[in-house]
Coordinates of C-alpha atoms in Angstrom, one line a residue:
Chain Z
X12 CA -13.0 -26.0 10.9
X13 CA -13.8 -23.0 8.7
X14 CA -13.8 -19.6 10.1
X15 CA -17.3 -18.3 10.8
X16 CA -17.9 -14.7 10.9
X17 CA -20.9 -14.5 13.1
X18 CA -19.3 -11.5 14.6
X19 CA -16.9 -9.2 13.0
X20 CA -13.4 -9.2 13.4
X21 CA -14.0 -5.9 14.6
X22 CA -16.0 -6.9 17.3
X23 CA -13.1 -9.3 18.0
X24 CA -10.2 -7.1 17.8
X25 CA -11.6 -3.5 19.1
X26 CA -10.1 -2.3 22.7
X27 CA -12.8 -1.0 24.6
X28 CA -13.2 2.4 24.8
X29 CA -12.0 4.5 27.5
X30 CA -10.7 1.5 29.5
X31 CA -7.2 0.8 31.0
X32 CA -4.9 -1.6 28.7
X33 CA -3.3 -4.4 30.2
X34 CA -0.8 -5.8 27.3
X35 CA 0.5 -8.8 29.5
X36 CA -2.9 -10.0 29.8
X37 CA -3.3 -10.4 25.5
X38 CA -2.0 -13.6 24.0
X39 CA 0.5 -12.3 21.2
X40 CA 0.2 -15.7 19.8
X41 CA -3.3 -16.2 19.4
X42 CA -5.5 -16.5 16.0
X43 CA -8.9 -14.7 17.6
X44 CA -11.5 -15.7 15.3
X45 CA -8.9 -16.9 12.7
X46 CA -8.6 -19.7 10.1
X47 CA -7.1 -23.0 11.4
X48 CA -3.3 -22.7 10.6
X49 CA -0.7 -21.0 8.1
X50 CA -1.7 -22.8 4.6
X51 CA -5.6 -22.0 5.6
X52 CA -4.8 -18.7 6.6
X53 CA -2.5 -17.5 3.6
X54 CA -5.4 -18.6 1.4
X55 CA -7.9 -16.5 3.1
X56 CA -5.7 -13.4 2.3
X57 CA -5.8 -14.0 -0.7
X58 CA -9.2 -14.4 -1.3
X59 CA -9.5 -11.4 0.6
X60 CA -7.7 -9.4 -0.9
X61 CA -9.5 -10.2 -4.2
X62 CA -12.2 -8.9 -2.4
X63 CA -10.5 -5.7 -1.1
X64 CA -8.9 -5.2 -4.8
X65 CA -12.6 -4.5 -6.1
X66 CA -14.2 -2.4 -3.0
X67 CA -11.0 -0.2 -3.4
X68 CA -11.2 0.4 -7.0
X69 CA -15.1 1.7 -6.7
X70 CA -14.3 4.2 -3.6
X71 CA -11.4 5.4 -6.4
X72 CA -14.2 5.0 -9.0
X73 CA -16.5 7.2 -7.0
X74 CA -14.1 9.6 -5.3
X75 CA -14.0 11.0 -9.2
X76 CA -17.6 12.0 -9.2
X77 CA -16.9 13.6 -5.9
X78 CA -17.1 11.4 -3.0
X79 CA -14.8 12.3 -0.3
X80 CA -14.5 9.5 1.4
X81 CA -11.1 7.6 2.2
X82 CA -9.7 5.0 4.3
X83 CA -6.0 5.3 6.7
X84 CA -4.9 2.1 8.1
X85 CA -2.0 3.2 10.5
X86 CA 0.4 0.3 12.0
X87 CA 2.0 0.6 15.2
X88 CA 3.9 -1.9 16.7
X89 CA 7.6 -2.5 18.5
X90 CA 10.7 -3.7 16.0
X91 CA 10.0 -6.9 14.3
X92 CA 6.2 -7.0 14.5
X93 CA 5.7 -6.6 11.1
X94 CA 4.6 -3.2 10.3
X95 CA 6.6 -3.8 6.6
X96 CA 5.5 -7.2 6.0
X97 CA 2.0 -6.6 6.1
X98 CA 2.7 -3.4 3.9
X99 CA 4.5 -5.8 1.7
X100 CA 1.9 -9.2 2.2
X101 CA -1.8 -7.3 2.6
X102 CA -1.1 -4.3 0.6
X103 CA 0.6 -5.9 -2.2
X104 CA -2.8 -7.6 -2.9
X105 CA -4.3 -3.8 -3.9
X106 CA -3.5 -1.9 -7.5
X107 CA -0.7 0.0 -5.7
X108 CA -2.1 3.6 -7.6
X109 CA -4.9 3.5 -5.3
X110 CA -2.4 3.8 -1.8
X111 CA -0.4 6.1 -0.4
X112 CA 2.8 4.5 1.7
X113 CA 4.6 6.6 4.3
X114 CA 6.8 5.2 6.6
X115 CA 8.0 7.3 9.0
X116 CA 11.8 7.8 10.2
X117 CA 13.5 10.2 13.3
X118 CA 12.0 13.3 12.4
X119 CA 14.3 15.8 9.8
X120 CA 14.7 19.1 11.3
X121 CA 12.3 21.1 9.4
X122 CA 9.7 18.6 10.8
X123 CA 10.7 19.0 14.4
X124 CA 10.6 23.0 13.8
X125 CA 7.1 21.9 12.9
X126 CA 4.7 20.7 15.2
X127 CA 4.4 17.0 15.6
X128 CA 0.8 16.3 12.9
X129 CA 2.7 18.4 10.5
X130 CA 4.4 15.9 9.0
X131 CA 1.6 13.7 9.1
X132 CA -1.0 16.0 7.6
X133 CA 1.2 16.1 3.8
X134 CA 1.0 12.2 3.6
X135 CA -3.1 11.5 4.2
X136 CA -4.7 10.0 1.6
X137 CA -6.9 12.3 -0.7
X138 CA -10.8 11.1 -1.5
X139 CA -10.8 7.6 -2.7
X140 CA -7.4 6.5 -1.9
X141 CA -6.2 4.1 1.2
X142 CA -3.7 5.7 2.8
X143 CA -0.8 3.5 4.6
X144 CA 1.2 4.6 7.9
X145 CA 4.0 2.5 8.6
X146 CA 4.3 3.9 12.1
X147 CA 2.6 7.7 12.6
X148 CA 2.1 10.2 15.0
X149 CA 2.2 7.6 17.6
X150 CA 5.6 7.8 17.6
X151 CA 5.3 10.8 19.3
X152 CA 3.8 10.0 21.7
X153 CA 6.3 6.4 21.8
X154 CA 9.3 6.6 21.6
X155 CA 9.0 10.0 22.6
X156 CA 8.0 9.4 25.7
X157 CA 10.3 6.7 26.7
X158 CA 13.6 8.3 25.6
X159 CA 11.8 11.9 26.6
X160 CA 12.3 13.4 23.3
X161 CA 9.8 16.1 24.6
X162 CA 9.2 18.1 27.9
X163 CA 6.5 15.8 30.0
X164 CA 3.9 18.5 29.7
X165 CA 4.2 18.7 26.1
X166 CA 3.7 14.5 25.6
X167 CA 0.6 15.0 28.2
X168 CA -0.8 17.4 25.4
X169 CA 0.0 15.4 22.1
X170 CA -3.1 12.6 23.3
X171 CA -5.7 15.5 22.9
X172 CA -4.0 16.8 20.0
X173 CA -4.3 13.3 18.7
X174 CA -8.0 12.9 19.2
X175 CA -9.1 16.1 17.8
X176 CA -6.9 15.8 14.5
X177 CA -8.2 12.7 14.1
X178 CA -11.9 13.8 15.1
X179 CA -11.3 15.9 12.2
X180 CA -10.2 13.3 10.0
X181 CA -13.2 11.1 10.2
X182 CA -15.6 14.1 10.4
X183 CA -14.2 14.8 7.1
X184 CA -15.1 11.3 5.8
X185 CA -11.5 9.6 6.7
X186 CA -12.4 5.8 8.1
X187 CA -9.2 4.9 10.3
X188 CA -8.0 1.6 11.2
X189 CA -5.3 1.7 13.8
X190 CA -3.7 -1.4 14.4
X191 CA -1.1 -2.2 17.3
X192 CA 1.1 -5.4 16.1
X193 CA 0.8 -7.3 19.1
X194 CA 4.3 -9.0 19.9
X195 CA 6.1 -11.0 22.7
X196 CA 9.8 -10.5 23.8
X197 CA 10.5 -14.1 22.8
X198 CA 9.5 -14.0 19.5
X199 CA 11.2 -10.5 18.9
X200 CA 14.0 -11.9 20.0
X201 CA 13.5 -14.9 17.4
X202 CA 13.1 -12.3 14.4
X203 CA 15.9 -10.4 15.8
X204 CA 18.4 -13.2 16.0
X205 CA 17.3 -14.5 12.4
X206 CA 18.0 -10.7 10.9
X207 CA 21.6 -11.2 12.6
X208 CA 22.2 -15.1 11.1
X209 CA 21.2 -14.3 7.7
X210 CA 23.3 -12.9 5.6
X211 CA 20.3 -10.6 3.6
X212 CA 18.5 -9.9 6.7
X213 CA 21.7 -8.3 8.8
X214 CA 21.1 -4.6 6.8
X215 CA 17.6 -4.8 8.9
X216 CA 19.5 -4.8 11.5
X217 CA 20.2 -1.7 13.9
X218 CA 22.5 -2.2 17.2
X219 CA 19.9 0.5 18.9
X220 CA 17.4 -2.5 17.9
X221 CA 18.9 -3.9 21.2
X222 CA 18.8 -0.7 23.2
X223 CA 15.6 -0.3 22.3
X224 CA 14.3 -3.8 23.4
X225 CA 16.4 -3.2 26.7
X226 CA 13.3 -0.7 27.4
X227 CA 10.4 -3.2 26.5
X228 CA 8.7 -2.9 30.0
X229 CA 8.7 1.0 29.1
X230 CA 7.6 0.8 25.8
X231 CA 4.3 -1.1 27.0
X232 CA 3.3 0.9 29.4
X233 CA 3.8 3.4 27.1
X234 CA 1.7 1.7 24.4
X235 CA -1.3 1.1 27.0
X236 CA -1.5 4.7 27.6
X237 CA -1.9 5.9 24.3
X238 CA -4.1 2.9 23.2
X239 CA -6.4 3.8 26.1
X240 CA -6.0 7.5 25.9
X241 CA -6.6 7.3 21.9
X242 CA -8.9 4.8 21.5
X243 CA -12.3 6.6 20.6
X244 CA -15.6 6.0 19.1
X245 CA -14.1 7.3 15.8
X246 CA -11.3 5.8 15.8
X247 CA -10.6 3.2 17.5
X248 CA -7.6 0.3 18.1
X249 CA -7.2 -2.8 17.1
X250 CA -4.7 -4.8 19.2
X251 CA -3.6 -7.4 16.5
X252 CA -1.9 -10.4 17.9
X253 CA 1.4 -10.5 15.9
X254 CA 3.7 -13.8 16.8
X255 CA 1.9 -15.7 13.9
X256 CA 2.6 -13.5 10.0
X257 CA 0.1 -15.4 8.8
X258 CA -2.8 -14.9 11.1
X259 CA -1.1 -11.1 11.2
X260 CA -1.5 -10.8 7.6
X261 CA -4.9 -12.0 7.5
X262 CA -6.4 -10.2 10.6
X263 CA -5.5 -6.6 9.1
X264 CA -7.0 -7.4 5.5
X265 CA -10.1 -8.9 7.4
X266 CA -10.5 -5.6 9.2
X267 CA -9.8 -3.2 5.7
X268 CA -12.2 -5.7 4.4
X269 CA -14.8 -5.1 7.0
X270 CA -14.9 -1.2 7.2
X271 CA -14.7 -1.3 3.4
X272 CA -17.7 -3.5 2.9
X273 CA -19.4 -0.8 5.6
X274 CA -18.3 1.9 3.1
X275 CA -20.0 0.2 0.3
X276 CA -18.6 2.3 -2.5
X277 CA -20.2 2.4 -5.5
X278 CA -19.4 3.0 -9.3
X279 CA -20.8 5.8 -10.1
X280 CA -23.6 6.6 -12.8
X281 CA -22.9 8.0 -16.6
X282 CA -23.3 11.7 -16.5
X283 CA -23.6 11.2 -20.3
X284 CA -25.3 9.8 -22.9
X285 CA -23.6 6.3 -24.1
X286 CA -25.7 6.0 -26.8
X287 CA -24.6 9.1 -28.5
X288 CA -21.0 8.7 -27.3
X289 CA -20.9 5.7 -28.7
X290 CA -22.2 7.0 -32.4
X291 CA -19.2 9.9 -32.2
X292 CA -16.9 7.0 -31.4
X293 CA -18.2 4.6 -34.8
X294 CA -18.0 7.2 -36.8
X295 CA -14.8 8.8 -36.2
X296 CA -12.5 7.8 -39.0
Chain M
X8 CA 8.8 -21.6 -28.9
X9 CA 10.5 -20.4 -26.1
X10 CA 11.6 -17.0 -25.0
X11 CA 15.3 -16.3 -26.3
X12 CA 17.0 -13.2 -24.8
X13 CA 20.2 -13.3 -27.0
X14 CA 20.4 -10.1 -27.2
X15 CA 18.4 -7.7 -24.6
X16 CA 15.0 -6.6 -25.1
X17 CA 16.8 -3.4 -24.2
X18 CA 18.1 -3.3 -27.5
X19 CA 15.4 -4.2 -29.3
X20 CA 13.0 -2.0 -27.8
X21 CA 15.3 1.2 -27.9
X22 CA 14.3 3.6 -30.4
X23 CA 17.4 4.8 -31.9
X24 CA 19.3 8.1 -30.4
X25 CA 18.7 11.5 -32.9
X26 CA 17.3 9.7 -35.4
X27 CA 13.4 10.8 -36.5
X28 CA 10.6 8.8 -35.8
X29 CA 8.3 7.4 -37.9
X30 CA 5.2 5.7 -35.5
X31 CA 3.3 4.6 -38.6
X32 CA 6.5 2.2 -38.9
X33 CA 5.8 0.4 -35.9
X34 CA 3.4 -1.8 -35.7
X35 CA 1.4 -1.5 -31.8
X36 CA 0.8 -5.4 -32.6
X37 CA 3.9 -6.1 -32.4
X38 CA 5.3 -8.9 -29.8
X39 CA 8.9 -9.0 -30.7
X40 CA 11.4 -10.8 -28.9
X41 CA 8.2 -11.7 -26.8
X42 CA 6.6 -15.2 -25.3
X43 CA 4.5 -17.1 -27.7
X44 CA 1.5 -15.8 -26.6
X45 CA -0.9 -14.6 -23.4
X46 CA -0.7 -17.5 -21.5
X47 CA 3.3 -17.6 -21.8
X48 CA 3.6 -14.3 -21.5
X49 CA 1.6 -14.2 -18.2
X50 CA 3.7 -16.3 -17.0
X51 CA 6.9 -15.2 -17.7
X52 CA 5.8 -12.0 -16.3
X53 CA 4.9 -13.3 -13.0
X54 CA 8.8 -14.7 -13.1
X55 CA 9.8 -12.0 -14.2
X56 CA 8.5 -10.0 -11.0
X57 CA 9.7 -12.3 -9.1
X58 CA 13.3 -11.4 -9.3
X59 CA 12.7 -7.8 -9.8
X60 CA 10.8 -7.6 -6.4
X61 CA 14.6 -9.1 -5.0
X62 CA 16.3 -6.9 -7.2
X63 CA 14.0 -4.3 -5.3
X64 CA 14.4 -5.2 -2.0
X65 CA 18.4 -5.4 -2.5
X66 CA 18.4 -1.4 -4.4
X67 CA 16.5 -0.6 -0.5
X68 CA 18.8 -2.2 1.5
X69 CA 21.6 -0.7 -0.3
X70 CA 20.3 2.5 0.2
X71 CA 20.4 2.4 3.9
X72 CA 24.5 2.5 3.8
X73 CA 24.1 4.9 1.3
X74 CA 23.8 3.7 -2.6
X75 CA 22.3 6.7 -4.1
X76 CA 21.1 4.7 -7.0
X77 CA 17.6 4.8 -7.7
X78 CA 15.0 4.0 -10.7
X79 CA 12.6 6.0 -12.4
X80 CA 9.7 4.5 -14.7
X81 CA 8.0 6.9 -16.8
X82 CA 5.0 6.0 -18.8
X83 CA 3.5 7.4 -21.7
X84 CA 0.7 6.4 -24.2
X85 CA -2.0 7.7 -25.4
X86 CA -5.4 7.4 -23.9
X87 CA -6.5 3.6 -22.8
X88 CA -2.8 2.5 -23.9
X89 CA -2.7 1.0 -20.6
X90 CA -0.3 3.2 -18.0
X91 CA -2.9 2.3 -14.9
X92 CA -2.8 -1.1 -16.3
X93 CA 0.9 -1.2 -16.2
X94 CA 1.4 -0.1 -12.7
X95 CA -1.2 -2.2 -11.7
X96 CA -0.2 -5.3 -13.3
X97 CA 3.4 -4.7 -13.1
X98 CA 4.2 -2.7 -10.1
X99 CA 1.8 -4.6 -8.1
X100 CA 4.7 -7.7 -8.3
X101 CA 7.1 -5.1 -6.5
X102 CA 6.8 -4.6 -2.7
X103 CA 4.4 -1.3 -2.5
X104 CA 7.0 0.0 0.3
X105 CA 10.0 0.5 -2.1
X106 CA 7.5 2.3 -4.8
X107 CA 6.6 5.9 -5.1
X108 CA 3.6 6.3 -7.9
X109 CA 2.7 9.4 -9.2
X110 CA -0.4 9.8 -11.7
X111 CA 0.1 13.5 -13.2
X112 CA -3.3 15.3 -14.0
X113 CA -3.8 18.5 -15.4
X114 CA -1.6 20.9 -13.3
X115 CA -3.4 22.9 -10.5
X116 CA -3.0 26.6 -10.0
X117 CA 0.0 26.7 -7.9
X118 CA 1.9 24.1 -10.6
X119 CA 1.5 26.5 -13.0
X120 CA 2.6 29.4 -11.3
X121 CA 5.9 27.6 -11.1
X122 CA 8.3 26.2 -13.8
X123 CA 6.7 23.1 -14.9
X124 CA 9.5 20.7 -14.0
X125 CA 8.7 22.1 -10.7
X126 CA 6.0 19.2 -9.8
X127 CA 8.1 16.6 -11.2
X128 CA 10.8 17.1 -8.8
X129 CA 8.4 17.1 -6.3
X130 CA 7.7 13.3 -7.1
X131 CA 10.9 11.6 -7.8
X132 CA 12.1 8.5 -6.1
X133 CA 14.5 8.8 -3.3
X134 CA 17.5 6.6 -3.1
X135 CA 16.4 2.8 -3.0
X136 CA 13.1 3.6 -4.5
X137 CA 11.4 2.9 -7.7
X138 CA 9.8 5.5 -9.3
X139 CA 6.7 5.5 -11.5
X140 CA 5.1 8.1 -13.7
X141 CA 1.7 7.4 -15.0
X142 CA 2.1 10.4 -17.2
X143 CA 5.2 12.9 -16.6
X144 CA 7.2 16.4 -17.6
X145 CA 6.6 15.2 -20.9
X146 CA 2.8 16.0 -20.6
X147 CA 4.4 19.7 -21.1
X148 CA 5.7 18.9 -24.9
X149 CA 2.7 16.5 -25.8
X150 CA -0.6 18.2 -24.9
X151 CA 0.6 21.8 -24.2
X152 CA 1.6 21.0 -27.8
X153 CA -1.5 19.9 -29.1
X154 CA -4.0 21.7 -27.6
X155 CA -1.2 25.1 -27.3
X156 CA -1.2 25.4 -23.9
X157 CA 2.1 27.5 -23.9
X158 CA 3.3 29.5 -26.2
X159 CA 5.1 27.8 -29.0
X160 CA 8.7 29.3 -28.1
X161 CA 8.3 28.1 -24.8
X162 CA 7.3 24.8 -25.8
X163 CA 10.3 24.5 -28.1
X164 CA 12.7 25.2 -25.0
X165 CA 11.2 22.5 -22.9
X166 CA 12.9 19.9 -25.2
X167 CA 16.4 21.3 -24.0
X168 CA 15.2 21.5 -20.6
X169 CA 14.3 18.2 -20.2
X170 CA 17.1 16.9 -21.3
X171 CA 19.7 18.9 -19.2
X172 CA 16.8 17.8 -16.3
X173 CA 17.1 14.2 -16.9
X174 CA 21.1 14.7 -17.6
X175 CA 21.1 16.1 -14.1
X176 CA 19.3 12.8 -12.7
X177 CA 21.2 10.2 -14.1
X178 CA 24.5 12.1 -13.3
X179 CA 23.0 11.7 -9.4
X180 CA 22.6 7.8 -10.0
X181 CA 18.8 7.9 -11.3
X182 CA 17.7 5.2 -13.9
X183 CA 15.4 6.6 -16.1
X184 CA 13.5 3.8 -18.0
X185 CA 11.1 5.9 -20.6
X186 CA 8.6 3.8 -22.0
X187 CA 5.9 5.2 -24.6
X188 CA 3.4 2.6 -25.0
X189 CA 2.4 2.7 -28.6
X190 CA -1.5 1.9 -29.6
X191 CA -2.9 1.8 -32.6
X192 CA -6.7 4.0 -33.2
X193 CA -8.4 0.6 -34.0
X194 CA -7.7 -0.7 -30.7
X195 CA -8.5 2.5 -29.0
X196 CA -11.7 2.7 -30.2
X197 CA -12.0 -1.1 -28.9
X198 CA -11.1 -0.1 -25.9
X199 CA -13.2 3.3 -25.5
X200 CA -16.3 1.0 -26.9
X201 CA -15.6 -1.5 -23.8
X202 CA -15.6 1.8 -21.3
X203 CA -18.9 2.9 -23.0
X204 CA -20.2 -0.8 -22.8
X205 CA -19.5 -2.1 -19.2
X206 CA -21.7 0.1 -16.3
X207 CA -18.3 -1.3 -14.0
X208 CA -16.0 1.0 -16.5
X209 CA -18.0 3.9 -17.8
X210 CA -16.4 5.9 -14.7
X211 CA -13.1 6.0 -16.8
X212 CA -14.9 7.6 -19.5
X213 CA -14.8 11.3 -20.5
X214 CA -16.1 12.7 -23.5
X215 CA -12.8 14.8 -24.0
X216 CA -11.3 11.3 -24.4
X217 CA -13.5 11.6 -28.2
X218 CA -11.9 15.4 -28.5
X219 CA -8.6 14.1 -27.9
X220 CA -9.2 11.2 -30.2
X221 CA -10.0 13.8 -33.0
X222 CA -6.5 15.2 -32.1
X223 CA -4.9 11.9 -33.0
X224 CA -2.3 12.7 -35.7
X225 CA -1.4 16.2 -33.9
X226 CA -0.8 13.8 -30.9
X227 CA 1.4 11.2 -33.1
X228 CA 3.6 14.2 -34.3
X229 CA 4.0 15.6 -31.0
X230 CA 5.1 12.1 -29.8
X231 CA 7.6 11.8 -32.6
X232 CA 8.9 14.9 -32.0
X233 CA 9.6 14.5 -28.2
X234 CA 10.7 10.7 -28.8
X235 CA 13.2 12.1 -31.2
X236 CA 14.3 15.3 -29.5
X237 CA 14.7 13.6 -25.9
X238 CA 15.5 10.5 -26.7
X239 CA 18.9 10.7 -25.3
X240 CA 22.2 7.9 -24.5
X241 CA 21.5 8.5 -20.4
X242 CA 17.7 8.6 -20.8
X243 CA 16.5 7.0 -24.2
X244 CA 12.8 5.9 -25.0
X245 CA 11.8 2.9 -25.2
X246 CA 9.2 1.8 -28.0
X247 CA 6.7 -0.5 -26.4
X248 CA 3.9 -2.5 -28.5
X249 CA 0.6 -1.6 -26.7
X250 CA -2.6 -3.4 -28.4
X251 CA -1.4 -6.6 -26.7
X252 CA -1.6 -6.2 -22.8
X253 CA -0.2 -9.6 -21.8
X254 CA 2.7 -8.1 -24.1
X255 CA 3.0 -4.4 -23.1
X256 CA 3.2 -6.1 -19.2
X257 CA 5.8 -8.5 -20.6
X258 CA 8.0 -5.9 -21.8
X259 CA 7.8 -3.2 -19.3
X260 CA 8.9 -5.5 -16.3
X261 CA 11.4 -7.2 -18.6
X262 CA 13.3 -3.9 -19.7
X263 CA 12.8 -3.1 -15.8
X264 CA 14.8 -6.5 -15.0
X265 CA 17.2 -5.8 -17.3
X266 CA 18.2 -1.8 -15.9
X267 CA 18.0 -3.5 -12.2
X268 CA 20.3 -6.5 -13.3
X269 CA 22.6 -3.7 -14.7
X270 CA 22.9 -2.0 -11.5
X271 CA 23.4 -5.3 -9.6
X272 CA 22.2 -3.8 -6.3
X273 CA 23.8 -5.6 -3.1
X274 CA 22.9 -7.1 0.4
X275 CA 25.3 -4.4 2.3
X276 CA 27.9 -6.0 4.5
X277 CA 27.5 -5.7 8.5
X278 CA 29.0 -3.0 9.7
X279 CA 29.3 -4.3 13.3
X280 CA 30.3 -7.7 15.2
X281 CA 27.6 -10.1 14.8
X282 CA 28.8 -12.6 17.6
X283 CA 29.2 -9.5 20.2
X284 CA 25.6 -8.4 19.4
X285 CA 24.7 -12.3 19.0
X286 CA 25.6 -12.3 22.6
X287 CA 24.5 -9.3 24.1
X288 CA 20.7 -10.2 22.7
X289 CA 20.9 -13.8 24.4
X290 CA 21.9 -12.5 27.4
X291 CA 18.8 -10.2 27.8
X292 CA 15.8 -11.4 29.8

């Protein structure tokens, strides 16, 4: 069977808008519209990301003759879902110059005396560049919530805050691609115990990793609000299921390759004359 | 013929400490202690990033029980030498998480209000990371130079400066690995003609690229000058052949391998009981 895009992954993959989120009811090991099986599937990324390789050097290409345009794909997803390995497996298919990695840790104090986008507004991309969140501002509205790292009042705010800032992004000619790494508690608990038995996987490893997943039922609910409080027109979610890497890997480059290929960037034209450009060249000594 | 690293490419590649420079010495066709050819050398490079992206991922997880060490790539070259190329070709082996790129352009208004090593420090890697400069500080002794964009007293106190700057780095555990990818005109010209020729690469193309040209031996002696004046026992420069790409790739991530097999980054040890945490995670619904 080859995979037939009659719709888009898009299509596929989008949450409704406005609707409630129901996590239990997603299968975190499915392959929605996805090739048939690991070997299939790792060869699809790659052709892929040939693909994406060329669409992202034109929006750079363009972005120098003053197109503003720019792409964020932000990951979100609980410990173990992947959020570095498709950094590491999709992105590493791009000419790194072109992207602009942040992932983001506990807050430092100067960006807690900030507010909560502050941080994130110094690491968008600039025009022509595809910007990469390795977790985001969701955080705050996360794991803040769960472990109340903010008055209640103040979390009820952030979702507005959200949706204007990034209202204002995509007004401004940002495309967003949020994607939640959709994962189950057994196979966290797979990844978790293969970071512990292997020797060069124990420094992933954080004892709190365990505290954390102590609070899963918590951490879903608070995942379905934000994904139905911030799931917009403009920027929408895309609930990624996440159990398989491979179908992982090649859902989110399927998706950059879709709202790239919407983008259509294009090399710009000469704003000078080749002919005569080329004569200075020939007969410089 | 195969590939025989008697002694490093570290060595051979090193231009030699306080000694003046000569460019017209070195020949930019050059392949020494290289594979026998592109198709070898293709493939040696893709080996070659193979264990460097370990090497990488080993420097990161050192880093998280605190191994300040850290690696800095700065690239030089004259127009079209290939520094894009080189990150693109080289650094896209390495995991785009562990990488922090930084392409210097001509300083904005607030750069130059400050001192100008001011924006450099802004960029470097933290610890665990691998730095890269597609152009650097060294901008501020090459073109300012040239083209007398600071006053020549100034200029001649930048060589000093750098050099207690970079002292100050590799004192704090920085690598730096200084490459000055050396081209010849003839191929330039090839390679500005190929811009001019292909619609697909006539966006790289500026006609100050023909004004620099014209510059060419002012550029060679500013070169010399900062390869000799800061080429230094913690920081030295590194002479790389540039008319060959296959080769330039070759020998950047081979002298990269060679500084990361140096520092011999390790898996950290676990700093807590595998069996009780073993337990504790089996034990959880």
């Amino acid at each position: 069977m080859t995979h037939e895009r009659s719709t888009s992954l898009r299509d596929r993959l989008r949450l409704p808008i406005g609707e409630p989120v129901d996590l239990a009811r997603h299968d975190a090991a499915g392959t929605p519209a996805g090739p048939d099986g690991k070997e299939a599937g790792k060869a699809a990324t790659a052709r892929t990301g040939e693909r994406l390789a060329v669409l992202q050097e034109r929006l750079w290409a363009a972005s120098t003759k003053g197109d503003r345009r720019r792409v964020l794909l932000v990951l979100q997803g609980m410990d173990t879902s992947g959020k570095g390995g498709t950094v590491k497996h999709v992105i590493g298919l791009l000419n790194p110059s072109g992207c602009r990695i942040t992932a983001f840790k506990a807050p430092t104090a100067e960006e807690r005396a900030h507010p909560f986008l502050w941080r994130v507004e110094q690491a968008l991309p600039v025009r022509g560049e595809l910007g990469i969140f390795d977790r985001s501002h969701y955080e705050d509205v996360l794991i803040a919530r769960v472990r109340e790292l903010a008055p209640a009042p103040e979390i009820a705010r952030r979702y507005e805050q959200i949706n204007r800032f990034e209202r204002s992004l995509a007004d401004d000619g940002m495309t967003l691609v949020k994607c939640f790494l959709h994962l189950s508690p057994d196979e966290q608990r797979r990844r978790l115990l293969k970071r512990l038995d292997k020797p060069e996987k124990r420094w992933k490893f954080a004892a709190s990793d365990i505290d954390d997943r102590a609070l899963w039922p918590a951490f879903q609910e608070a995942y379905e609000i934000a994904l139905e409080r911030c799931g917009t027109s403009y920027a929408p979610w895309y609930l990624i299921p996440a159990d398989h890497k491979w179908y992982r890997n090649w859902a989110v480059s399927t998706l950059l390759l879709e709202h790239f290929e919407e983008l259509d960037p294009r090399y710009p034209k000469a704003d000078f004359d080749v002919a005569e450009l080329r004569k200075r060249l020939l007969e410089q000594p």
